[in-house]
């Protein structure tokens, strides 16, 4: 069973920064598109950003210029650096590993809570 181990959430004031990390427990990192999703209270889970095996990135419009996703293939770890945080960034953040095979496989972390106070 593949597990995605997340770390780095917490409480921060508006304008502050946090960095989330995620590492899969099994050797799937090199074949997966890695992403971060978030779910705020009463809202659906949404994509924040993802990064392909070759480093191409994709961001939600609401986080462009403030959040940066990156992956370290040597450490099998994906990061989400979050700057200029806003109260509306408050959510549970989930790491995702997606393998585009037939069928597509999705693996999820347990979630890490980020709370931004105003």
Short mmCIF file of N, CA, C and O in Angstrom, two decimals:
data_model
loop_
_atom_site.label_atom_id
_atom_site.label_comp_id
_atom_site.label_asym_id
_atom_site.label_seq_id
_atom_site.Cartn_x
_atom_site.Cartn_y
_atom_site.Cartn_z
N UNK A 1 0.84 -1.19 0.00
CA UNK A 1 0.00 0.00 0.00
C UNK A 1 0.89 1.25 0.00
O UNK A 1 1.74 1.40 0.86
N UNK A 2 0.67 2.10 -0.97
CA UNK A 2 1.46 3.33 -1.07
C UNK A 2 0.92 4.35 -0.09
O UNK A 2 -0.28 4.57 0.01
N UNK A 3 1.82 4.98 0.64
CA UNK A 3 1.45 6.08 1.52
C UNK A 3 2.21 7.33 1.13
O UNK A 3 3.38 7.26 0.74
N UNK A 4 1.52 8.46 1.24
CA UNK A 4 2.15 9.75 1.00
C UNK A 4 2.26 10.45 2.34
O UNK A 4 1.25 10.73 2.98
N UNK A 5 3.47 10.71 2.76
CA UNK A 5 3.71 11.30 4.08
C UNK A 5 3.91 12.80 3.92
O UNK A 5 4.87 13.25 3.28
N UNK A 6 3.00 13.56 4.53
CA UNK A 6 3.03 15.02 4.41
C UNK A 6 3.54 15.64 5.72
O UNK A 6 3.38 15.07 6.80
N UNK A 7 4.08 16.84 5.57
CA UNK A 7 4.48 17.60 6.75
C UNK A 7 4.50 19.07 6.39
O UNK A 7 4.53 19.44 5.21
N UNK A 8 4.47 19.93 7.43
CA UNK A 8 4.69 21.34 7.21
C UNK A 8 3.51 22.27 7.42
O UNK A 8 3.67 23.48 7.32
N UNK A 9 2.34 21.74 7.71
CA UNK A 9 1.21 22.62 7.95
C UNK A 9 1.32 23.34 9.28
O UNK A 9 2.24 23.11 10.06
N UNK A 10 0.36 24.23 9.54
CA UNK A 10 0.36 24.95 10.81
C UNK A 10 -0.44 26.22 10.75
O UNK A 10 -1.20 26.46 9.81
N UNK A 11 -0.22 27.04 11.77
CA UNK A 11 -0.91 28.32 11.90
C UNK A 11 0.08 29.44 11.58
O UNK A 11 1.20 29.45 12.09
N UNK A 12 -0.37 30.36 10.75
CA UNK A 12 0.49 31.48 10.36
C UNK A 12 -0.36 32.72 10.18
O UNK A 12 -1.56 32.62 9.86
N UNK A 13 0.22 33.87 10.39
CA UNK A 13 -0.50 35.12 10.18
C UNK A 13 -0.54 35.47 8.70
O UNK A 13 0.33 35.04 7.92
N UNK A 14 -1.52 36.24 8.34
CA UNK A 14 -1.63 36.70 6.95
C UNK A 14 -0.34 37.40 6.54
O UNK A 14 0.24 38.17 7.31
N UNK A 15 0.11 37.08 5.33
CA UNK A 15 1.37 37.61 4.83
C UNK A 15 2.56 36.72 5.11
O UNK A 15 3.65 36.95 4.58
N UNK A 16 2.36 35.71 5.94
CA UNK A 16 3.43 34.81 6.30
C UNK A 16 3.67 33.72 5.28
O UNK A 16 3.05 33.69 4.21
N UNK A 17 4.57 32.80 5.65
CA UNK A 17 4.99 31.74 4.73
C UNK A 17 5.01 30.39 5.43
O UNK A 17 5.20 30.30 6.65
N UNK A 18 4.79 29.37 4.64
CA UNK A 18 4.92 27.98 5.09
C UNK A 18 5.46 27.16 3.93
O UNK A 18 5.30 27.55 2.76
N UNK A 19 6.04 26.01 4.26
CA UNK A 19 6.44 25.07 3.21
C UNK A 19 5.92 23.69 3.57
O UNK A 19 6.20 23.17 4.66
N UNK A 20 5.19 23.11 2.66
CA UNK A 20 4.69 21.74 2.81
C UNK A 20 5.61 20.79 2.07
O UNK A 20 6.16 21.13 1.01
N UNK A 21 5.74 19.58 2.62
CA UNK A 21 6.54 18.54 1.98
C UNK A 21 5.73 17.26 1.91
O UNK A 21 4.85 17.02 2.74
N UNK A 22 6.06 16.45 0.91
CA UNK A 22 5.35 15.18 0.74
C UNK A 22 6.29 14.18 0.08
O UNK A 22 6.92 14.50 -0.94
N UNK A 23 6.34 12.97 0.65
CA UNK A 23 7.19 11.92 0.08
C UNK A 23 6.41 10.62 0.05
O UNK A 23 5.87 10.19 1.08
N UNK A 24 6.32 9.96 -1.10
CA UNK A 24 5.68 8.65 -1.18
C UNK A 24 6.50 7.59 -0.48
O UNK A 24 7.73 7.66 -0.44
N UNK A 25 5.82 6.59 0.05
CA UNK A 25 6.50 5.52 0.77
C UNK A 25 7.07 4.47 -0.16
O UNK A 25 7.93 3.71 0.21
N UNK A 26 6.57 4.41 -1.37
CA UNK A 26 7.02 3.39 -2.31
C UNK A 26 7.62 4.05 -3.54
O UNK A 26 7.53 5.26 -3.71
N UNK A 27 8.20 3.29 -4.40
CA UNK A 27 8.94 3.82 -5.54
C UNK A 27 8.01 4.16 -6.70
O UNK A 27 8.04 3.53 -7.74
N UNK A 28 7.15 5.17 -6.49
CA UNK A 28 6.26 5.61 -7.55
C UNK A 28 6.59 7.03 -8.00
O UNK A 28 6.03 7.51 -8.98
N UNK A 29 7.50 7.68 -7.28
CA UNK A 29 7.71 9.10 -7.49
C UNK A 29 8.11 9.41 -8.93
O UNK A 29 7.59 10.35 -9.54
N UNK A 30 8.99 8.61 -9.49
CA UNK A 30 9.51 8.92 -10.83
C UNK A 30 8.47 8.75 -11.92
O UNK A 30 8.63 9.28 -13.03
N UNK A 31 7.41 8.05 -11.64
CA UNK A 31 6.38 7.81 -12.66
C UNK A 31 5.11 8.62 -12.41
O UNK A 31 4.13 8.46 -13.15
N UNK A 32 5.12 9.48 -11.39
CA UNK A 32 3.90 10.17 -11.01
C UNK A 32 3.96 11.67 -11.27
O UNK A 32 5.00 12.31 -11.11
N UNK A 33 2.83 12.21 -11.67
CA UNK A 33 2.61 13.66 -11.61
C UNK A 33 2.23 13.95 -10.16
O UNK A 33 1.28 13.35 -9.63
N UNK A 34 2.97 14.84 -9.53
CA UNK A 34 2.74 15.15 -8.11
C UNK A 34 1.97 16.44 -7.99
O UNK A 34 2.26 17.42 -8.70
N UNK A 35 1.02 16.46 -7.08
CA UNK A 35 0.21 17.66 -6.94
C UNK A 35 -0.20 17.93 -5.51
O UNK A 35 -0.07 17.07 -4.64
N UNK A 36 -0.65 19.14 -5.29
CA UNK A 36 -1.25 19.55 -4.03
C UNK A 36 -2.67 20.02 -4.30
O UNK A 36 -2.90 20.81 -5.22
N UNK A 37 -3.58 19.52 -3.50
CA UNK A 37 -4.97 19.94 -3.52
C UNK A 37 -5.32 20.51 -2.16
O UNK A 37 -4.60 20.28 -1.18
N UNK A 38 -6.41 21.24 -2.08
CA UNK A 38 -6.86 21.74 -0.79
C UNK A 38 -8.37 21.70 -0.71
O UNK A 38 -9.06 21.76 -1.73
N UNK A 39 -8.83 21.61 0.53
CA UNK A 39 -10.27 21.61 0.77
C UNK A 39 -10.56 22.48 1.97
O UNK A 39 -10.13 22.20 3.09
N UNK A 40 -11.27 23.55 1.71
CA UNK A 40 -11.69 24.47 2.77
C UNK A 40 -13.04 24.01 3.32
O UNK A 40 -13.78 23.29 2.64
N UNK A 41 -13.38 24.40 4.54
CA UNK A 41 -14.65 23.99 5.14
C UNK A 41 -15.84 24.36 4.23
O UNK A 41 -15.94 25.50 3.77
N UNK A 42 -16.68 23.39 3.96
CA UNK A 42 -17.87 23.62 3.16
C UNK A 42 -17.63 23.73 1.68
O UNK A 42 -18.56 24.04 0.92
N UNK A 43 -16.41 23.48 1.24
CA UNK A 43 -16.09 23.59 -0.19
C UNK A 43 -15.55 22.28 -0.72
O UNK A 43 -15.13 21.40 0.04
N UNK A 44 -15.54 22.17 -2.03
CA UNK A 44 -15.00 20.98 -2.67
C UNK A 44 -13.48 21.04 -2.71
O UNK A 44 -12.88 22.12 -2.68
N UNK A 45 -12.88 19.87 -2.80
CA UNK A 45 -11.43 19.80 -2.94
C UNK A 45 -11.05 20.38 -4.31
O UNK A 45 -11.70 20.10 -5.32
N UNK A 46 -10.00 21.19 -4.32
CA UNK A 46 -9.58 21.82 -5.57
C UNK A 46 -8.07 21.67 -5.76
O UNK A 46 -7.31 21.60 -4.80
N UNK A 47 -7.67 21.66 -7.02
CA UNK A 47 -6.26 21.60 -7.34
C UNK A 47 -5.61 22.94 -7.02
O UNK A 47 -6.10 24.00 -7.41
N UNK A 48 -4.47 22.86 -6.31
CA UNK A 48 -3.66 24.05 -6.06
C UNK A 48 -2.57 24.16 -7.11
O UNK A 48 -2.40 25.20 -7.75
N UNK A 49 -1.81 23.08 -7.28
CA UNK A 49 -0.71 23.07 -8.24
C UNK A 49 -0.28 21.63 -8.47
O UNK A 49 -0.46 20.77 -7.60
N UNK A 50 0.29 21.39 -9.64
CA UNK A 50 0.92 20.09 -9.86
C UNK A 50 2.18 20.26 -10.70
O UNK A 50 2.41 21.31 -11.31
N UNK A 51 3.00 19.21 -10.68
CA UNK A 51 4.28 19.26 -11.39
C UNK A 51 4.53 17.89 -12.00
O UNK A 51 4.36 16.86 -11.36
N UNK A 52 4.91 17.89 -13.27
CA UNK A 52 5.17 16.64 -13.96
C UNK A 52 6.55 16.09 -13.62
O UNK A 52 7.35 16.74 -12.94
N UNK A 53 6.82 14.91 -14.14
CA UNK A 53 8.11 14.27 -13.90
C UNK A 53 9.28 15.12 -14.45
O UNK A 53 10.40 15.05 -13.94
N UNK A 54 9.01 15.91 -15.47
CA UNK A 54 10.05 16.73 -16.10
C UNK A 54 10.06 18.17 -15.58
O UNK A 54 10.82 18.99 -16.08
N UNK A 55 9.18 18.45 -14.60
CA UNK A 55 9.22 19.76 -13.97
C UNK A 55 8.24 20.79 -14.49
O UNK A 55 8.25 21.94 -14.03
N UNK A 56 7.38 20.43 -15.41
CA UNK A 56 6.36 21.38 -15.87
C UNK A 56 5.31 21.56 -14.78
O UNK A 56 4.86 20.58 -14.19
N UNK A 57 4.93 22.81 -14.56
CA UNK A 57 4.03 23.12 -13.46
C UNK A 57 2.71 23.72 -13.96
O UNK A 57 2.63 24.28 -15.05
N UNK A 58 1.73 23.59 -13.10
CA UNK A 58 0.40 24.11 -13.38
C UNK A 58 -0.17 24.62 -12.06
O UNK A 58 -0.02 23.96 -11.03
N UNK A 59 -0.78 25.84 -12.09
CA UNK A 59 -1.27 26.45 -10.86
C UNK A 59 -2.72 26.90 -11.01
O UNK A 59 -3.15 27.33 -12.08
N UNK A 60 -3.42 26.86 -9.90
CA UNK A 60 -4.72 27.52 -9.85
C UNK A 60 -4.50 29.03 -9.93
O UNK A 60 -3.51 29.56 -9.40
N UNK A 61 -5.40 29.73 -10.57
CA UNK A 61 -5.25 31.18 -10.74
C UNK A 61 -5.13 31.89 -9.39
O UNK A 61 -4.40 32.89 -9.26
N UNK A 62 -5.80 31.38 -8.39
CA UNK A 62 -5.85 32.06 -7.10
C UNK A 62 -4.52 32.04 -6.35
O UNK A 62 -4.33 32.79 -5.38
N UNK A 63 -3.59 31.18 -6.78
CA UNK A 63 -2.32 31.07 -6.05
C UNK A 63 -1.12 31.47 -6.88
O UNK A 63 0.00 31.50 -6.37
N UNK A 64 -1.33 31.79 -8.14
CA UNK A 64 -0.22 32.16 -9.01
C UNK A 64 0.54 33.35 -8.44
O UNK A 64 -0.06 34.34 -8.01
N UNK A 65 1.86 33.22 -8.42
CA UNK A 65 2.70 34.29 -7.92
C UNK A 65 2.94 34.25 -6.43
O UNK A 65 3.80 34.98 -5.91
N UNK A 66 2.21 33.40 -5.72
CA UNK A 66 2.38 33.31 -4.26
C UNK A 66 2.83 31.91 -3.82
O UNK A 66 3.62 31.80 -2.87
N UNK A 67 2.32 30.89 -4.48
CA UNK A 67 2.67 29.52 -4.11
C UNK A 67 3.52 28.91 -5.21
O UNK A 67 3.25 29.15 -6.40
N UNK A 68 4.49 28.12 -4.83
CA UNK A 68 5.41 27.50 -5.79
C UNK A 68 5.54 26.01 -5.48
O UNK A 68 5.90 25.64 -4.36
N UNK A 69 5.27 25.20 -6.49
CA UNK A 69 5.44 23.76 -6.34
C UNK A 69 6.78 23.37 -6.97
O UNK A 69 7.19 23.93 -7.99
N UNK A 70 7.45 22.42 -6.34
CA UNK A 70 8.71 21.92 -6.88
C UNK A 70 8.88 20.47 -6.46
O UNK A 70 8.24 20.01 -5.50
N UNK A 71 9.72 19.77 -7.18
CA UNK A 71 9.99 18.39 -6.82
C UNK A 71 11.50 18.14 -6.86
O UNK A 71 12.20 18.67 -7.73
N UNK A 72 11.96 17.36 -5.90
CA UNK A 72 13.36 16.96 -5.83
C UNK A 72 13.39 15.47 -6.15
O UNK A 72 13.07 14.64 -5.29
N UNK A 73 13.77 15.15 -7.37
CA UNK A 73 13.73 13.75 -7.79
C UNK A 73 14.76 12.89 -7.07
O UNK A 73 14.58 11.69 -6.94
N UNK A 74 15.83 13.51 -6.59
CA UNK A 74 16.84 12.75 -5.85
C UNK A 74 16.34 12.36 -4.46
O UNK A 74 16.72 11.33 -3.93
N UNK A 75 15.46 13.20 -3.90
CA UNK A 75 14.92 12.94 -2.57
C UNK A 75 13.50 12.37 -2.61
O UNK A 75 12.91 12.13 -1.56
N UNK A 76 12.98 12.19 -3.82
CA UNK A 76 11.60 11.69 -3.97
C UNK A 76 10.63 12.50 -3.12
O UNK A 76 9.78 11.94 -2.41
N UNK A 77 10.74 13.81 -3.23
CA UNK A 77 9.92 14.69 -2.40
C UNK A 77 9.38 15.83 -3.25
O UNK A 77 10.07 16.36 -4.12
N UNK A 78 8.13 16.19 -2.98
CA UNK A 78 7.52 17.35 -3.61
C UNK A 78 7.24 18.38 -2.53
O UNK A 78 6.89 18.03 -1.39
N UNK A 79 7.41 19.64 -2.89
CA UNK A 79 7.25 20.74 -1.95
C UNK A 79 6.20 21.72 -2.46
O UNK A 79 5.97 21.86 -3.66
N UNK A 80 5.59 22.42 -1.51
CA UNK A 80 4.73 23.56 -1.85
C UNK A 80 5.17 24.71 -0.96
O UNK A 80 4.91 24.70 0.25
N UNK A 81 5.85 25.68 -1.56
CA UNK A 81 6.27 26.86 -0.83
C UNK A 81 5.16 27.89 -0.94
O UNK A 81 4.76 28.26 -2.05
N UNK A 82 4.70 28.34 0.21
CA UNK A 82 3.56 29.25 0.24
C UNK A 82 3.98 30.58 0.84
O UNK A 82 4.34 30.63 2.03
N UNK A 83 3.95 31.62 0.04
CA UNK A 83 4.29 32.97 0.48
C UNK A 83 3.06 33.86 0.43
O UNK A 83 2.08 33.54 -0.25
N UNK A 84 3.13 34.98 1.11
CA UNK A 84 2.05 35.97 1.10
C UNK A 84 0.70 35.31 1.36
O UNK A 84 -0.28 35.56 0.64
N UNK A 85 0.65 34.49 2.37
CA UNK A 85 -0.57 33.73 2.64
C UNK A 85 -1.72 34.64 3.04
O UNK A 85 -1.52 35.67 3.70
N UNK A 86 -2.91 34.23 2.63
CA UNK A 86 -4.13 34.97 2.90
C UNK A 86 -5.08 34.11 3.73
O UNK A 86 -5.01 32.88 3.66
N UNK A 87 -6.00 34.71 4.45
CA UNK A 87 -6.97 33.90 5.21
C UNK A 87 -7.74 32.92 4.32
O UNK A 87 -8.07 31.81 4.76
N UNK A 88 -7.97 33.29 3.07
CA UNK A 88 -8.69 32.39 2.17
C UNK A 88 -7.87 31.19 1.73
O UNK A 88 -8.39 30.28 1.06
N UNK A 89 -6.59 31.15 2.10
CA UNK A 89 -5.78 29.95 1.85
C UNK A 89 -5.98 28.90 2.94
O UNK A 89 -5.45 27.78 2.83
N UNK A 90 -6.71 29.24 3.98
CA UNK A 90 -6.98 28.29 5.06
C UNK A 90 -7.73 27.08 4.52
O UNK A 90 -8.77 27.20 3.89
N UNK A 91 -7.17 25.90 4.76
CA UNK A 91 -7.74 24.65 4.24
C UNK A 91 -6.90 23.48 4.73
O UNK A 91 -5.82 23.66 5.31
N UNK A 92 -7.41 22.29 4.47
CA UNK A 92 -6.58 21.09 4.60
C UNK A 92 -5.95 20.83 3.23
O UNK A 92 -6.65 20.80 2.21
N UNK A 93 -4.65 20.69 3.23
CA UNK A 93 -3.90 20.49 1.99
C UNK A 93 -3.54 19.01 1.86
O UNK A 93 -3.01 18.41 2.79
N UNK A 94 -3.81 18.47 0.68
CA UNK A 94 -3.58 17.06 0.41
C UNK A 94 -2.55 16.89 -0.70
O UNK A 94 -2.65 17.52 -1.76
N UNK A 95 -1.61 16.02 -0.45
CA UNK A 95 -0.65 15.64 -1.48
C UNK A 95 -1.27 14.55 -2.35
O UNK A 95 -2.00 13.67 -1.86
N UNK A 96 -0.98 14.62 -3.64
CA UNK A 96 -1.52 13.65 -4.59
C UNK A 96 -0.41 13.15 -5.51
O UNK A 96 0.43 13.93 -5.95
N UNK A 97 -0.45 11.86 -5.76
CA UNK A 97 0.43 11.26 -6.77
C UNK A 97 -0.47 10.60 -7.80
O UNK A 97 -1.27 9.72 -7.46
N UNK A 98 -0.35 11.03 -9.03
CA UNK A 98 -1.20 10.50 -10.10
C UNK A 98 -0.35 9.80 -11.13
O UNK A 98 0.59 10.39 -11.68
N UNK A 99 -0.70 8.55 -11.39
CA UNK A 99 0.01 7.77 -12.38
C UNK A 99 -0.91 7.56 -13.57
O UNK A 99 -1.98 6.94 -13.43
N UNK A 100 -0.49 8.06 -14.71
CA UNK A 100 -1.32 8.00 -15.92
C UNK A 100 -1.07 6.68 -16.62
O UNK A 100 -0.28 6.58 -17.56
N UNK A 101 -1.76 5.66 -16.12
CA UNK A 101 -1.77 4.36 -16.77
C UNK A 101 -3.22 4.05 -17.12
O UNK A 101 -4.07 4.93 -17.06
N UNK A 102 -3.51 2.84 -17.44
CA UNK A 102 -4.89 2.46 -17.75
C UNK A 102 -5.34 1.39 -16.76
O UNK A 102 -4.99 0.23 -16.91
N UNK A 103 -6.12 1.72 -15.72
CA UNK A 103 -6.68 3.05 -15.44
C UNK A 103 -5.70 4.00 -14.77
O UNK A 103 -4.61 3.58 -14.41
N UNK A 104 -6.12 5.23 -14.61
CA UNK A 104 -5.33 6.21 -13.89
C UNK A 104 -5.38 5.88 -12.40
O UNK A 104 -6.44 5.58 -11.85
N UNK A 105 -4.21 5.93 -11.74
CA UNK A 105 -4.16 5.68 -10.32
C UNK A 105 -3.91 7.00 -9.58
O UNK A 105 -3.02 7.76 -9.96
N UNK A 106 -4.68 7.22 -8.53
CA UNK A 106 -4.50 8.38 -7.66
C UNK A 106 -4.18 7.89 -6.25
O UNK A 106 -4.90 7.06 -5.69
N UNK A 107 -3.11 8.45 -5.68
CA UNK A 107 -2.76 8.19 -4.29
C UNK A 107 -2.83 9.51 -3.54
O UNK A 107 -2.45 10.56 -4.07
N UNK A 108 -3.31 9.43 -2.29
CA UNK A 108 -3.53 10.65 -1.50
C UNK A 108 -2.83 10.57 -0.15
O UNK A 108 -2.77 9.50 0.47
N UNK A 109 -2.35 11.73 0.28
CA UNK A 109 -1.87 11.85 1.64
C UNK A 109 -3.02 12.02 2.61
O UNK A 109 -4.18 12.16 2.21
N UNK A 110 -2.70 12.05 3.89
CA UNK A 110 -3.74 12.15 4.92
C UNK A 110 -4.22 13.59 5.12
O UNK A 110 -5.25 13.81 5.75
N UNK A 111 -3.50 14.53 4.57
CA UNK A 111 -3.88 15.94 4.69
C UNK A 111 -3.14 16.62 5.82
O UNK A 111 -2.88 16.03 6.87
N UNK A 112 -2.80 17.87 5.58
CA UNK A 112 -2.16 18.70 6.60
C UNK A 112 -2.89 20.04 6.63
O UNK A 112 -3.15 20.63 5.59
N UNK A 113 -3.20 20.48 7.83
CA UNK A 113 -4.02 21.69 7.97
C UNK A 113 -3.17 22.94 7.94
O UNK A 113 -2.14 23.03 8.63
N UNK A 114 -3.63 23.90 7.15
CA UNK A 114 -3.01 25.23 7.10
C UNK A 114 -4.07 26.24 7.52
O UNK A 114 -5.16 26.29 6.94
N UNK A 115 -3.75 27.02 8.53
CA UNK A 115 -4.66 28.05 9.02
C UNK A 115 -3.96 29.40 8.94
O UNK A 115 -2.86 29.56 9.51
N UNK A 116 -4.57 30.33 8.25
CA UNK A 116 -4.00 31.67 8.09
C UNK A 116 -4.91 32.65 8.84
O UNK A 116 -6.08 32.81 8.49
N UNK A 117 -4.37 33.29 9.84
CA UNK A 117 -5.16 34.23 10.63
C UNK A 117 -5.01 35.64 10.07
O UNK A 117 -3.96 36.01 9.55
N UNK A 118 -6.07 36.40 10.23
CA UNK A 118 -6.06 37.78 9.70
C UNK A 118 -5.56 38.77 10.73
O UNK A 118 -5.37 38.45 11.90
#
